[in-house]
């Protein structure tokens, strides 16, 4: 095992790579894979997200496919909560709720198993990145349709200039890395 450097929030930000014109011209894609491959950074990011959420009485961490699946089960483990996947169209096998929504670079459909959330289930929603907030808003609607209560949404990266946080108000929003 090699010695790991100490990481802080600035160090995390330095490990997010800008990829211009992906997946479409004009989009600067925030690539988190350099951060994920660094053991110290991955642990620090997971711990910081769990720290921000630890006072909440959470039953389920809801993670959003695809990159939201990377950190959310680790955060659920740290919180002692369960993990519920919200998936793209056609991936979940059992009875599901469906919602169509728009994101920064297109349209998509998200699905959740109907039996994943019950009336009164206490939820936090985790994704890799907050842009316009359309994805987060869609997942809040799915959770609430099933009777769940959303306590907060948490993201590794926030593109603050797109004001997704305002779109998600009044739900508390946590993020570790911001771009203004
Ligand atoms: P939005 O619904 O606009 O908040 O978009 C958030 C979702 O789209 C997240 O699942 C992100 O993974 C993805 N996303 C949007 N914009 C970017 C970007 N510039 N870089 C990386 N991922 C993005």
mmCIF file of C-alpha atoms in Angstrom, residues 7-179:
data_model
loop_
_atom_site.group_PDB
_atom_site.id
_atom_site.type_symbol
_atom_site.label_atom_id
_atom_site.label_comp_id
_atom_site.label_asym_id
_atom_site.label_seq_id
_atom_site.Cartn_x
_atom_site.Cartn_y
_atom_site.Cartn_z
ATOM 1 C CA UNK A 7 -6.675 15.841 0.746
ATOM 2 C CA UNK A 8 -8.810 18.920 1.340
ATOM 3 C CA UNK A 9 -11.697 20.455 -0.611
ATOM 4 C CA UNK A 10 -9.312 22.445 -2.848
ATOM 5 C CA UNK A 11 -7.422 19.221 -3.496
ATOM 6 C CA UNK A 12 -10.677 17.520 -4.486
ATOM 7 C CA UNK A 13 -11.469 20.333 -6.908
ATOM 8 C CA UNK A 14 -8.037 20.023 -8.487
ATOM 9 C CA UNK A 15 -8.898 16.389 -9.315
ATOM 10 C CA UNK A 16 -12.017 17.273 -11.348
ATOM 11 C CA UNK A 17 -11.065 17.454 -15.032
ATOM 12 C CA UNK A 18 -12.747 19.769 -17.564
ATOM 13 C CA UNK A 19 -13.508 18.016 -20.861
ATOM 14 C CA UNK A 20 -14.714 20.602 -23.401
ATOM 15 C CA UNK A 21 -17.442 19.745 -25.918
ATOM 16 C CA UNK A 22 -18.536 16.473 -24.275
ATOM 17 C CA UNK A 23 -21.072 14.961 -24.771
ATOM 18 C CA UNK A 24 -22.119 17.898 -27.002
ATOM 19 C CA UNK A 25 -20.443 21.018 -28.379
ATOM 20 C CA UNK A 26 -20.555 23.855 -25.857
ATOM 21 C CA UNK A 27 -20.766 21.657 -22.727
ATOM 22 C CA UNK A 28 -17.770 21.594 -20.397
ATOM 23 C CA UNK A 29 -18.044 18.129 -18.888
ATOM 24 C CA UNK A 30 -16.801 17.843 -15.304
ATOM 25 C CA UNK A 31 -15.008 14.507 -15.289
ATOM 26 C CA UNK A 32 -14.669 13.105 -11.761
ATOM 27 C CA UNK A 33 -12.705 9.968 -12.713
ATOM 28 C CA UNK A 34 -9.310 11.497 -11.723
ATOM 29 C CA UNK A 35 -10.792 12.127 -8.245
ATOM 30 C CA UNK A 36 -12.301 8.625 -8.036
ATOM 31 C CA UNK A 37 -9.045 6.862 -8.835
ATOM 32 C CA UNK A 38 -7.253 8.634 -5.965
ATOM 33 C CA UNK A 39 -7.869 6.566 -2.819
ATOM 34 C CA UNK A 40 -7.416 9.475 -0.399
ATOM 35 C CA UNK A 41 -9.693 11.752 -2.423
ATOM 36 C CA UNK A 42 -12.379 9.084 -2.810
ATOM 37 C CA UNK A 43 -12.405 8.450 0.926
ATOM 38 C CA UNK A 44 -12.369 12.168 1.764
ATOM 39 C CA UNK A 45 -15.254 12.922 -0.624
ATOM 40 C CA UNK A 46 -17.332 10.037 0.784
ATOM 41 C CA UNK A 47 -16.600 11.065 4.377
ATOM 42 C CA UNK A 48 -17.403 14.735 3.707
ATOM 43 C CA UNK A 49 -20.770 13.898 2.127
ATOM 44 C CA UNK A 50 -21.611 11.577 5.041
ATOM 45 C CA UNK A 51 -20.515 14.272 7.517
ATOM 46 C CA UNK A 52 -22.878 16.821 5.921
ATOM 47 C CA UNK A 53 -25.818 14.395 6.242
ATOM 48 C CA UNK A 54 -25.070 12.589 9.486
ATOM 49 C CA UNK A 55 -27.545 14.490 11.711
ATOM 50 C CA UNK A 56 -30.476 13.627 9.436
ATOM 51 C CA UNK A 57 -32.674 10.669 10.445
ATOM 52 C CA UNK A 58 -32.311 8.910 7.109
ATOM 53 C CA UNK A 59 -33.769 5.532 6.098
ATOM 54 C CA UNK A 60 -32.712 5.484 2.435
ATOM 55 C CA UNK A 61 -30.057 7.110 0.276
ATOM 56 C CA UNK A 62 -31.470 7.435 -3.235
ATOM 57 C CA UNK A 63 -28.714 7.415 -5.887
ATOM 58 C CA UNK A 64 -29.182 8.515 -9.496
ATOM 59 C CA UNK A 65 -27.816 6.471 -12.433
ATOM 60 C CA UNK A 66 -25.084 6.535 -13.626
ATOM 61 C CA UNK A 67 -22.428 8.533 -11.789
ATOM 62 C CA UNK A 68 -24.687 9.033 -8.782
ATOM 63 C CA UNK A 69 -24.291 5.290 -8.171
ATOM 64 C CA UNK A 70 -20.586 5.673 -7.454
ATOM 65 C CA UNK A 71 -20.680 7.558 -4.145
ATOM 66 C CA UNK A 72 -24.224 7.016 -2.883
ATOM 67 C CA UNK A 73 -23.886 3.400 -1.633
ATOM 68 C CA UNK A 74 -20.656 4.324 0.186
ATOM 69 C CA UNK A 75 -22.412 7.287 1.844
ATOM 70 C CA UNK A 76 -25.404 5.048 2.715
ATOM 71 C CA UNK A 77 -22.987 2.617 4.362
ATOM 72 C CA UNK A 78 -21.461 5.439 6.421
ATOM 73 C CA UNK A 79 -24.945 6.632 7.499
ATOM 74 C CA UNK A 80 -26.227 3.136 8.262
ATOM 75 C CA UNK A 81 -28.986 3.723 5.695
ATOM 76 C CA UNK A 82 -30.201 1.625 2.775
ATOM 77 C CA UNK A 83 -29.532 2.374 -0.886
ATOM 78 C CA UNK A 84 -32.258 2.849 -3.510
ATOM 79 C CA UNK A 85 -31.347 3.136 -7.220
ATOM 80 C CA UNK A 86 -33.118 5.553 -9.551
ATOM 81 C CA UNK A 87 -32.378 4.188 -13.027
ATOM 82 C CA UNK A 88 -32.655 5.177 -16.660
ATOM 83 C CA UNK A 89 -35.581 3.847 -18.693
ATOM 84 C CA UNK A 90 -36.048 0.076 -18.946
ATOM 85 C CA UNK A 91 -33.413 -1.063 -16.436
ATOM 86 C CA UNK A 92 -35.507 -1.800 -13.340
ATOM 87 C CA UNK A 93 -37.298 -5.178 -13.405
ATOM 88 C CA UNK A 94 -40.253 -4.770 -11.006
ATOM 89 C CA UNK A 95 -43.251 -2.408 -10.780
ATOM 90 C CA UNK A 96 -42.050 1.190 -11.066
ATOM 91 C CA UNK A 97 -42.875 4.898 -11.090
ATOM 92 C CA UNK A 98 -41.637 6.779 -14.163
ATOM 93 C CA UNK A 99 -40.839 10.460 -14.789
ATOM 94 C CA UNK A 100 -39.627 12.291 -17.925
ATOM 95 C CA UNK A 101 -37.384 15.331 -17.336
ATOM 96 C CA UNK A 102 -34.866 17.621 -19.061
ATOM 97 C CA UNK A 103 -31.197 18.064 -18.127
ATOM 98 C CA UNK A 104 -28.398 20.432 -19.188
ATOM 99 C CA UNK A 105 -27.808 18.572 -22.443
ATOM 100 C CA UNK A 106 -31.003 16.743 -23.345
ATOM 101 C CA UNK A 107 -34.091 14.817 -22.265
ATOM 102 C CA UNK A 108 -34.266 11.639 -20.218
ATOM 103 C CA UNK A 109 -36.563 9.300 -18.290
ATOM 104 C CA UNK A 110 -35.968 8.077 -14.754
ATOM 105 C CA UNK A 111 -37.579 5.175 -12.908
ATOM 106 C CA UNK A 112 -37.796 3.923 -9.314
ATOM 107 C CA UNK A 113 -39.234 0.698 -7.932
ATOM 108 C CA UNK A 114 -42.633 1.349 -6.345
ATOM 109 C CA UNK A 115 -41.755 -0.747 -3.291
ATOM 110 C CA UNK A 116 -38.424 1.066 -2.729
ATOM 111 C CA UNK A 117 -40.026 3.926 -0.765
ATOM 112 C CA UNK A 118 -43.037 3.733 1.557
ATOM 113 C CA UNK A 119 -45.215 6.423 3.138
ATOM 114 C CA UNK A 120 -42.940 8.312 5.551
ATOM 115 C CA UNK A 121 -39.606 6.879 4.345
ATOM 116 C CA UNK A 122 -36.907 9.464 5.104
ATOM 117 C CA UNK A 123 -34.662 10.078 2.131
ATOM 118 C CA UNK A 124 -31.556 11.908 0.942
ATOM 119 C CA UNK A 125 -30.847 12.076 -2.789
ATOM 120 C CA UNK A 126 -27.261 11.875 -4.064
ATOM 121 C CA UNK A 127 -25.829 12.565 -7.516
ATOM 122 C CA UNK A 128 -22.361 13.398 -8.796
ATOM 123 C CA UNK A 129 -23.198 16.859 -10.099
ATOM 124 C CA UNK A 130 -25.856 19.565 -9.775
ATOM 125 C CA UNK A 131 -26.328 21.586 -12.987
ATOM 126 C CA UNK A 132 -29.797 23.042 -13.683
ATOM 127 C CA UNK A 133 -31.438 20.934 -10.961
ATOM 128 C CA UNK A 134 -33.832 19.227 -13.399
ATOM 129 C CA UNK A 135 -32.621 15.741 -12.498
ATOM 130 C CA UNK A 136 -32.781 16.391 -8.761
ATOM 131 C CA UNK A 137 -36.248 17.890 -9.085
ATOM 132 C CA UNK A 138 -37.459 14.836 -11.037
ATOM 133 C CA UNK A 139 -36.138 12.466 -8.374
ATOM 134 C CA UNK A 140 -37.756 14.512 -5.584
ATOM 135 C CA UNK A 141 -41.075 14.102 -7.448
ATOM 136 C CA UNK A 142 -40.581 10.332 -7.785
ATOM 137 C CA UNK A 143 -39.790 9.944 -4.075
ATOM 138 C CA UNK A 144 -42.712 12.130 -2.989
ATOM 139 C CA UNK A 145 -45.129 10.327 -5.324
ATOM 140 C CA UNK A 146 -44.334 7.167 -3.366
ATOM 141 C CA UNK A 147 -44.931 8.946 -0.040
ATOM 142 C CA UNK A 148 -41.287 9.496 0.916
ATOM 143 C CA UNK A 149 -39.938 12.630 2.626
ATOM 144 C CA UNK A 150 -36.874 14.278 1.100
ATOM 145 C CA UNK A 151 -34.590 15.668 3.827
ATOM 146 C CA UNK A 152 -31.776 16.893 1.563
ATOM 147 C CA UNK A 153 -29.951 16.514 -1.745
ATOM 148 C CA UNK A 154 -26.162 16.133 -1.870
ATOM 149 C CA UNK A 155 -23.724 16.443 -4.768
ATOM 150 C CA UNK A 156 -19.998 16.148 -5.233
ATOM 151 C CA UNK A 157 -19.941 19.037 -7.740
ATOM 152 C CA UNK A 158 -22.249 22.072 -8.111
ATOM 153 C CA UNK A 159 -22.306 24.297 -11.196
ATOM 154 C CA UNK A 160 -23.577 27.204 -9.093
ATOM 155 C CA UNK A 161 -23.919 29.552 -12.083
ATOM 156 C CA UNK A 162 -26.792 27.377 -13.369
ATOM 157 C CA UNK A 163 -28.739 28.028 -10.136
ATOM 158 C CA UNK A 164 -29.902 24.453 -9.628
ATOM 159 C CA UNK A 165 -29.946 25.109 -5.893
ATOM 160 C CA UNK A 166 -32.699 27.710 -6.389
ATOM 161 C CA UNK A 167 -34.717 25.275 -8.485
ATOM 162 C CA UNK A 168 -34.475 22.708 -5.668
ATOM 163 C CA UNK A 169 -35.560 25.163 -2.931
ATOM 164 C CA UNK A 170 -36.748 24.724 -0.211
ATOM 165 C CA UNK A 171 -34.923 21.386 0.029
ATOM 166 C CA UNK A 172 -31.459 21.695 1.644
ATOM 167 C CA UNK A 173 -28.665 21.215 -0.910
ATOM 168 C CA UNK A 174 -25.111 20.174 0.004
ATOM 169 C CA UNK A 175 -22.151 20.186 -2.370
ATOM 170 C CA UNK A 176 -18.418 19.738 -1.842
ATOM 171 C CA UNK A 177 -17.033 21.484 -4.941
ATOM 172 C CA UNK A 178 -18.590 24.596 -6.456
ATOM 173 C CA UNK A 179 -18.003 26.472 -9.733
#
